[in-house]
Amino acid sequence: MGACCRMAFPSCLCSVRALTTTTLLCSRPVEGSVFMETPACPGLLSLLQCWVLPCWPPVTMGIPVFILAGLLVHFVFLASIFDIYFSSPLVHGMTPQQTPLPPPAKRLVLFVADGLRADSLFELNSNNTPQAPYLRAILENNGSWGISHTRVPTESRPGHVALIAGFYEDVSAVAKGWKENPVEFDSVFNESKYTWSWGSPDILPMFAKGATGDHVYTFCYTAESEDFGAQDATKLDTWVFDHVKSFFNSSRSNQTLFSALNEEKVVLFLHLLGIDTNGHAHRPYSKEYKENIRKVDEGVKEIVSMLESFYGNDGKTAYILTSDHGMTDWGSHGAGHPSETLTPLIAWGAGVNYPQKVTSQLFEDNFLKEWKLENLKRMDVNQADIAPLMASLIGVPFPLNSVGTLPLEYLNNSNHFKAESMFTNALQVLEQFKVKMSQKKRTTLSFLFTPFKPLSDSEQINFLKKARVYIQQQKYNEAVSLCKTLINLALEGLSYYHTYDRLFLGLSIALSFVGWTTYVILVIIKTHTNLIKATRNNNKESTGPLYGFTFVGMIIAFFLLIQTSPWTYYVYCLLPVPIWYAVVRELRVIQDPAANLWSFPIGQSLGFLLICILGIELLVFSFFYRSTLTVGLLVFAGWPVITQLWIQAKRTTLIWTLLCVLLAVFPLMPVVGREPNIPLVILKIRRWWKKRYNKMKLKCQVAAGLTTLLISCFSLASFSRSKNKYQSKEDLKVYFYQMFSIALSTYVVSSTHNSLKNKQGLPVFNQIISWTTLASSSALPLLSPTLLFQRLFSILLSLMATYLLLSTGYEALFPLVLSGLMLVWIQMEQEALQHYGLSLKPKLAVFNFAYATDITQFRQLHLDDIRRSFFFVFFIVTAFFGTGNIASVNSFDPASVYCFLTVFSPFIMGGLLLLKVVIPFLLVSCAFEAVQVTTQLSSKSLFLIVLVISDIMALHFFFLVKDYGSWLDIGTSISHYVLVMSLTIFMMLMNGLAQLLTTKRLELSRRTKHHST
């Protein structure tokens, strides 16, 4: 059995000596290649070993065409998920529906405490006093309360859209930072006669922009006021309260404004951002967060008192206080954790029910007992239900796009009013269903159209007639029940037509996926000598497949054309045609292997497939369970022992094992930004632990900086003693500047932490240093020598300086350990190469990246290169998930960017957080580039295998995407697919960036060029 077989199946080593060597003829012989003579391996492994692979290009495509085709195909795969799962649910052209009876309130005041968790508001302090005394008194004596359940993504814009417009926004809003309207929509503000709003410039303008006419007015503070490092973020809420008071005071001398304020159907919106800002900066359990809640409580009390006085206690004002989203214990939001999705809802005033006493209530959670509210009826709602509640209270038409159901329990009105309001709600949702159905019917051939049977035209008429008869007969409960049934059916119908083409489009993408992966595999295995010769001796290629696939493409295009389908449908449905045509053209590659399939040893074949499946499943599981990476790294630690590599490289193997074990610790640690989940019952212990934990995080960052400096000193001494020491003063200057940047970054991290802790803001000097370090980090490695270890270490120093500035705790040590393992990996691959007799072991100390591209005798791919490619993909996944779960929005800690800016800026902050994710990725990519060139492989050859592995993972996640279950499950499944698809595209781009960083050098001055010897 050959060397490759020993790599994959160590148990077969006993039969190696009994085998002989045979010479195989290659269709593309490489002059001087050691692969001209290969040990004869019986069975599948022998066949795979003997099938040497073409380095590049693929069979019938040139390099640029294949790269362009690969990028295009994967961009389509990535974009398809947004068309299939994230297309906008909004429709237009509905008739507004309004309750015909007079409303109980003339005006509505909406308080939205941004980022306020339900438990933070309702729970009692340690001395059994309420967190918000005024609001607690309201829900106990004057109003109704419950929990508003938000949906993913738990961000400010989608939350406010759900509250005010009544629908759950699609992810297309992400492209505009949730600040502008990707699709225009109706809202309670738009339907009101006048709306005045005060608060954040990130939220208010989008509702004014989408309103018809000039009746929605906004008063915003400056964007610079949203500073996470400010002395006191409660000033944002104080600003709102003060300006509302000033506004009403000024109206007494402005008759036009005074008259407008006394009109009916008026909305006053107070957006209170201070709690969210303090939560991000100091965490929800901090005294700043709790103090901000008390400030909001006091402010609400003052506003209510002022409004009641202004309107002469006319009893025509309704009040609602809620939140757009909650917040995790570590100060972030965006995902579906209960701390993010459970928000408070308190309503009181005109038309709102008083507190209802109950003896028992049944909820899955235990909050009622913890909050000591078990005797007051809790009425939970979905966040979108609040929009129809507000519309019903002031008598405006329900928002046209609302999918909320009116929560009747909150209304204090006649049964007749409740029945009419629910009937109006049903009509409004049914209008959307009818428009959606007509749109889908127009774009589908009549014989292919399948209607939503529970709501056929006749069923709709029956529902409406029966509900109207019940109301006329004063059977209000029956009418309400029937309307709720109609609403639920209409919502099901909306979902049915919204996802009408999902299966069709999903199958098209799946066909393209399988076809592309099959094509790349055929490209890899098309190197068997006899196969190529037999193929070349065949007659001219048949044109039958070309005509056949062309005809199929024309049929598909014709059907899409007569159905007036969107242009994206053409892309998704026609993409499988050229891909599978390319596959069919290359099927002759596997004709001989398929004919000899039954001669392969079953045990070895199954063993090889089992190893491949287990490896890919390990990668897939790591997306769900980070601890899977620990298992994989521990297996990697034992790899040299299993393959007996340790016999010839004991020292290197020992370092490899230690670094694998050390790196395996990181996935077991809590996600960056989150505090360890330790049950801390006693408050004093909790406070003691938080102080200790925060100090430990800062110490980890400082320790990472000092360790990097120490390693730099040892490395400089080592390079100086070697034959290839730094050859000029310029090289030394670059190296010392990088060390100085590490020292400065360490200082900036410590200084910024102390400054923000003392509420002194971000020092300008620290900000300048941070941005300068970031700007120089990409250029400095290009000034260093291109010798392998010197260039890789220069890349580490530059990226480490930036990573230190973006770190918040123990993850600052992660790039150091990862880079150490990558450097040892390069050496281990050299040992493996020599161990299996594939090549002579080059001297890595004198290896120069600049001359690697001049190698004309690249060796061809070997079975062991599948293992190298798998190692790379595994290390990439480890770089992503080693210190956090980037598939979850709430894993990002805003504190990571505080060395650069503290004023809220979603795109800049998002870019910096993305850079933090990319840095470990880039370190692994550069190491992989070194592995490729030092193992005498083309820079593109291993990447073909990597592409197959990542595409199989992507196809796996494509079938795991779902739109049912909890919103956390839905969001996770989609984010995993998007992540692995982005990873595939990203690897294509990062491969080029890694080549640039390792091979190119900038010359700042004229000097004599020295070549390594």
CSV table of C-alpha atoms in Angstrom, one decimal, residues 781-977:
chain,number,residue,atom,x,y,z
A,781,PRO,CA,4.1,43.8,5.9
A,782,LEU,CA,4.8,44.8,2.3
A,783,LEU,CA,7.9,46.7,3.5
A,784,SER,CA,9.4,43.6,5.3
A,785,PRO,CA,11.7,40.9,3.7
A,786,THR,CA,9.9,38.2,1.8
A,787,LEU,CA,11.6,35.3,3.6
A,788,LEU,CA,9.0,32.9,4.8
A,789,PHE,CA,9.1,33.3,8.5
A,790,GLN,CA,10.1,37.0,8.5
A,791,ARG,CA,7.2,37.9,6.2
A,792,LEU,CA,4.7,35.8,8.2
A,793,PHE,CA,5.8,37.3,11.5
A,794,SER,CA,5.6,40.8,10.1
A,795,ILE,CA,2.0,40.1,9.0
A,796,LEU,CA,1.3,38.8,12.5
A,797,LEU,CA,2.7,42.0,14.2
A,798,SER,CA,0.8,44.4,11.9
A,799,LEU,CA,-2.5,42.5,12.3
A,800,MET,CA,-2.0,42.0,16.0
A,801,ALA,CA,-1.6,45.7,16.6
A,802,THR,CA,-5.1,46.3,15.1
A,803,TYR,CA,-6.6,43.2,16.7
A,804,LEU,CA,-5.5,44.4,20.2
A,805,LEU,CA,-7.4,47.6,19.6
A,806,LEU,CA,-10.5,45.6,18.7
A,807,SER,CA,-10.3,43.1,21.5
A,808,THR,CA,-12.3,43.2,24.7
A,809,GLY,CA,-10.9,40.3,26.7
A,810,TYR,CA,-9.3,36.9,26.4
A,811,GLU,CA,-9.7,36.9,22.6
A,812,ALA,CA,-6.6,39.2,22.4
A,813,LEU,CA,-4.5,36.0,23.0
A,814,PHE,CA,-6.3,34.0,20.2
A,815,PRO,CA,-4.3,35.3,17.2
A,816,LEU,CA,-1.0,34.6,19.0
A,817,VAL,CA,-1.9,31.0,19.7
A,818,LEU,CA,-3.4,30.6,16.2
A,819,SER,CA,-0.4,32.1,14.5
A,820,GLY,CA,2.0,29.9,16.5
A,821,LEU,CA,0.0,26.8,15.4
A,822,MET,CA,0.0,28.0,11.8
A,823,LEU,CA,3.8,28.3,11.7
A,824,VAL,CA,4.2,24.9,13.2
A,825,TRP,CA,1.7,23.6,10.7
A,826,ILE,CA,3.9,24.7,7.8
A,827,GLN,CA,6.8,22.8,9.4
A,828,MET,CA,4.6,19.7,10.0
A,829,GLU,CA,3.6,19.6,6.3
A,830,GLN,CA,7.3,19.6,5.4
A,831,GLU,CA,7.8,16.6,7.6
A,832,ALA,CA,4.8,14.9,6.1
A,833,LEU,CA,6.0,15.6,2.6
A,834,GLN,CA,9.4,14.0,3.4
A,835,HIS,CA,7.8,11.2,5.4
A,836,TYR,CA,5.8,10.0,2.5
A,837,GLY,CA,8.5,10.5,0.0
A,838,LEU,CA,6.7,13.0,-2.0
A,839,SER,CA,9.5,15.6,-2.1
A,840,LEU,CA,12.8,16.6,-0.6
A,841,LYS,CA,12.4,18.7,2.5
A,842,PRO,CA,13.2,22.4,1.6
A,843,LYS,CA,15.0,24.7,4.0
A,844,LEU,CA,12.2,26.8,5.3
A,845,ALA,CA,14.6,29.3,7.0
A,846,VAL,CA,15.8,30.4,3.5
A,847,PHE,CA,12.6,30.0,1.6
A,848,ASN,CA,11.6,33.2,-0.2
A,849,PHE,CA,8.0,34.0,-1.1
A,850,ALA,CA,9.2,36.3,-3.9
A,851,TYR,CA,10.7,33.4,-5.8
A,852,ALA,CA,7.9,30.8,-5.1
A,853,THR,CA,6.0,32.0,-8.1
A,854,ASP,CA,9.0,31.2,-10.3
A,855,ILE,CA,8.9,27.5,-9.6
A,856,THR,CA,8.2,25.7,-12.9
A,857,GLN,CA,8.1,22.2,-11.6
A,858,PHE,CA,5.0,22.1,-9.4
A,859,ARG,CA,4.2,18.6,-8.3
A,860,GLN,CA,0.7,17.2,-8.9
A,861,LEU,CA,-2.0,16.6,-6.3
A,862,HIS,CA,-1.8,13.6,-4.0
A,863,LEU,CA,-4.4,11.9,-1.8
A,864,ASP,CA,-2.8,13.4,1.3
A,865,ASP,CA,-3.6,16.9,-0.2
A,866,ILE,CA,-7.3,16.2,0.7
A,867,ARG,CA,-6.2,16.1,4.3
A,868,ARG,CA,-4.3,19.4,3.8
A,869,SER,CA,-7.3,21.1,2.4
A,870,PHE,CA,-9.5,19.8,5.2
A,871,PHE,CA,-7.0,21.2,7.7
A,872,PHE,CA,-7.3,24.6,6.1
A,873,VAL,CA,-11.1,24.6,6.1
A,874,PHE,CA,-11.1,23.5,9.7
A,875,PHE,CA,-8.6,26.2,10.7
A,876,ILE,CA,-10.8,28.8,8.9
A,877,VAL,CA,-13.9,27.7,10.8
A,878,THR,CA,-11.8,27.8,14.0
A,879,ALA,CA,-10.7,31.3,13.2
A,880,PHE,CA,-14.4,32.3,12.8
A,881,PHE,CA,-15.8,30.5,15.8
A,882,GLY,CA,-12.8,30.2,18.1
A,883,THR,CA,-13.8,33.1,20.3
A,884,GLY,CA,-17.5,33.7,19.4
A,885,ASN,CA,-20.5,32.8,17.3
A,886,ILE,CA,-20.4,35.3,14.4
A,887,ALA,CA,-23.5,33.7,13.0
A,888,SER,CA,-25.5,35.5,15.7
A,889,VAL,CA,-25.8,39.2,15.6
A,890,ASN,CA,-25.9,39.6,19.3
A,891,SER,CA,-22.4,38.1,19.6
A,892,PHE,CA,-20.8,41.3,18.5
A,893,ASP,CA,-19.8,43.5,21.5
A,894,PRO,CA,-19.9,47.2,20.6
A,895,ALA,CA,-17.1,47.7,23.1
A,896,SER,CA,-14.8,46.2,20.5
A,897,VAL,CA,-14.7,49.5,18.6
A,898,TYR,CA,-14.4,51.9,21.5
A,899,CYS,CA,-10.7,52.6,20.8
A,900,PHE,CA,-11.8,54.0,17.4
A,901,LEU,CA,-15.2,55.6,18.1
A,902,THR,CA,-17.9,55.7,20.6
A,903,VAL,CA,-20.5,57.7,18.7
A,904,PHE,CA,-23.1,55.3,17.1
A,905,SER,CA,-22.4,54.7,13.5
A,906,PRO,CA,-23.7,51.3,12.2
A,907,PHE,CA,-21.7,51.0,9.1
A,908,ILE,CA,-18.3,52.1,10.5
A,909,MET,CA,-18.9,49.9,13.6
A,910,GLY,CA,-20.0,47.0,11.5
A,911,GLY,CA,-16.9,47.4,9.2
A,912,LEU,CA,-14.6,47.4,12.2
A,913,LEU,CA,-16.3,44.3,13.7
A,914,LEU,CA,-16.0,42.6,10.3
A,915,LEU,CA,-12.3,43.5,10.3
A,916,LYS,CA,-11.9,41.8,13.7
A,917,VAL,CA,-13.4,38.6,12.2
A,918,VAL,CA,-11.2,38.8,9.1
A,919,ILE,CA,-7.8,39.1,10.9
A,920,PRO,CA,-7.7,35.5,12.2
A,921,PHE,CA,-9.0,34.4,8.8
A,922,LEU,CA,-6.2,36.3,7.0
A,923,LEU,CA,-3.6,34.7,9.3
A,924,VAL,CA,-4.8,31.2,8.3
A,925,SER,CA,-4.9,32.2,4.6
A,926,CYS,CA,-1.3,33.4,4.6
A,927,ALA,CA,-0.2,30.2,6.4
A,928,PHE,CA,-2.1,28.1,3.8
A,929,GLU,CA,-0.4,30.1,1.0
A,930,ALA,CA,2.9,29.1,2.6
A,931,VAL,CA,1.9,25.5,2.9
A,932,GLN,CA,1.0,25.4,-0.8
A,933,VAL,CA,4.2,26.9,-2.1
A,934,THR,CA,6.5,25.0,0.3
A,935,THR,CA,4.9,21.7,-0.6
A,936,GLN,CA,5.5,22.5,-4.3
A,937,LEU,CA,1.9,22.9,-5.3
A,938,SER,CA,0.3,25.5,-7.5
A,939,SER,CA,-1.4,28.2,-5.5
A,940,LYS,CA,-4.7,27.1,-7.1
A,941,SER,CA,-4.4,23.3,-6.9
A,942,LEU,CA,-5.4,22.8,-3.2
A,943,PHE,CA,-8.0,25.4,-3.5
A,944,LEU,CA,-10.1,23.2,-5.9
A,945,ILE,CA,-10.4,20.6,-3.1
A,946,VAL,CA,-11.2,23.4,-0.6
A,947,LEU,CA,-13.9,24.6,-2.9
A,948,VAL,CA,-15.5,21.2,-3.0
A,949,ILE,CA,-15.5,20.8,0.8
A,950,SER,CA,-17.0,24.3,1.4
A,951,ASP,CA,-19.6,23.7,-1.3
A,952,ILE,CA,-20.7,20.4,0.2
A,953,MET,CA,-21.0,22.3,3.6
A,954,ALA,CA,-23.0,25.0,1.9
A,955,LEU,CA,-25.4,22.5,0.3
A,956,HIS,CA,-25.8,20.9,3.7
A,957,PHE,CA,-26.9,24.2,5.2
A,958,PHE,CA,-29.1,25.0,2.3
A,959,PHE,CA,-31.3,22.1,3.1
A,960,LEU,CA,-31.2,23.0,6.8
A,961,VAL,CA,-32.7,26.5,6.1
A,962,LYS,CA,-36.2,26.6,7.5
A,963,ASP,CA,-39.0,29.1,8.0
A,964,TYR,CA,-40.8,27.3,10.8
A,965,GLY,CA,-40.2,26.9,14.5
A,966,SER,CA,-38.8,29.6,16.8
A,967,TRP,CA,-37.5,32.8,15.3
A,968,LEU,CA,-34.1,31.9,16.9
A,969,ASP,CA,-34.0,28.6,14.9
A,970,ILE,CA,-35.1,30.3,11.7
A,971,GLY,CA,-32.5,33.1,12.0
A,972,THR,CA,-29.8,30.7,12.9
A,973,SER,CA,-30.5,28.4,10.0
A,974,ILE,CA,-30.4,31.2,7.5
A,975,SER,CA,-27.4,32.9,9.0
A,976,HIS,CA,-25.4,29.7,8.9
A,977,TYR,CA,-26.1,29.3,5.2
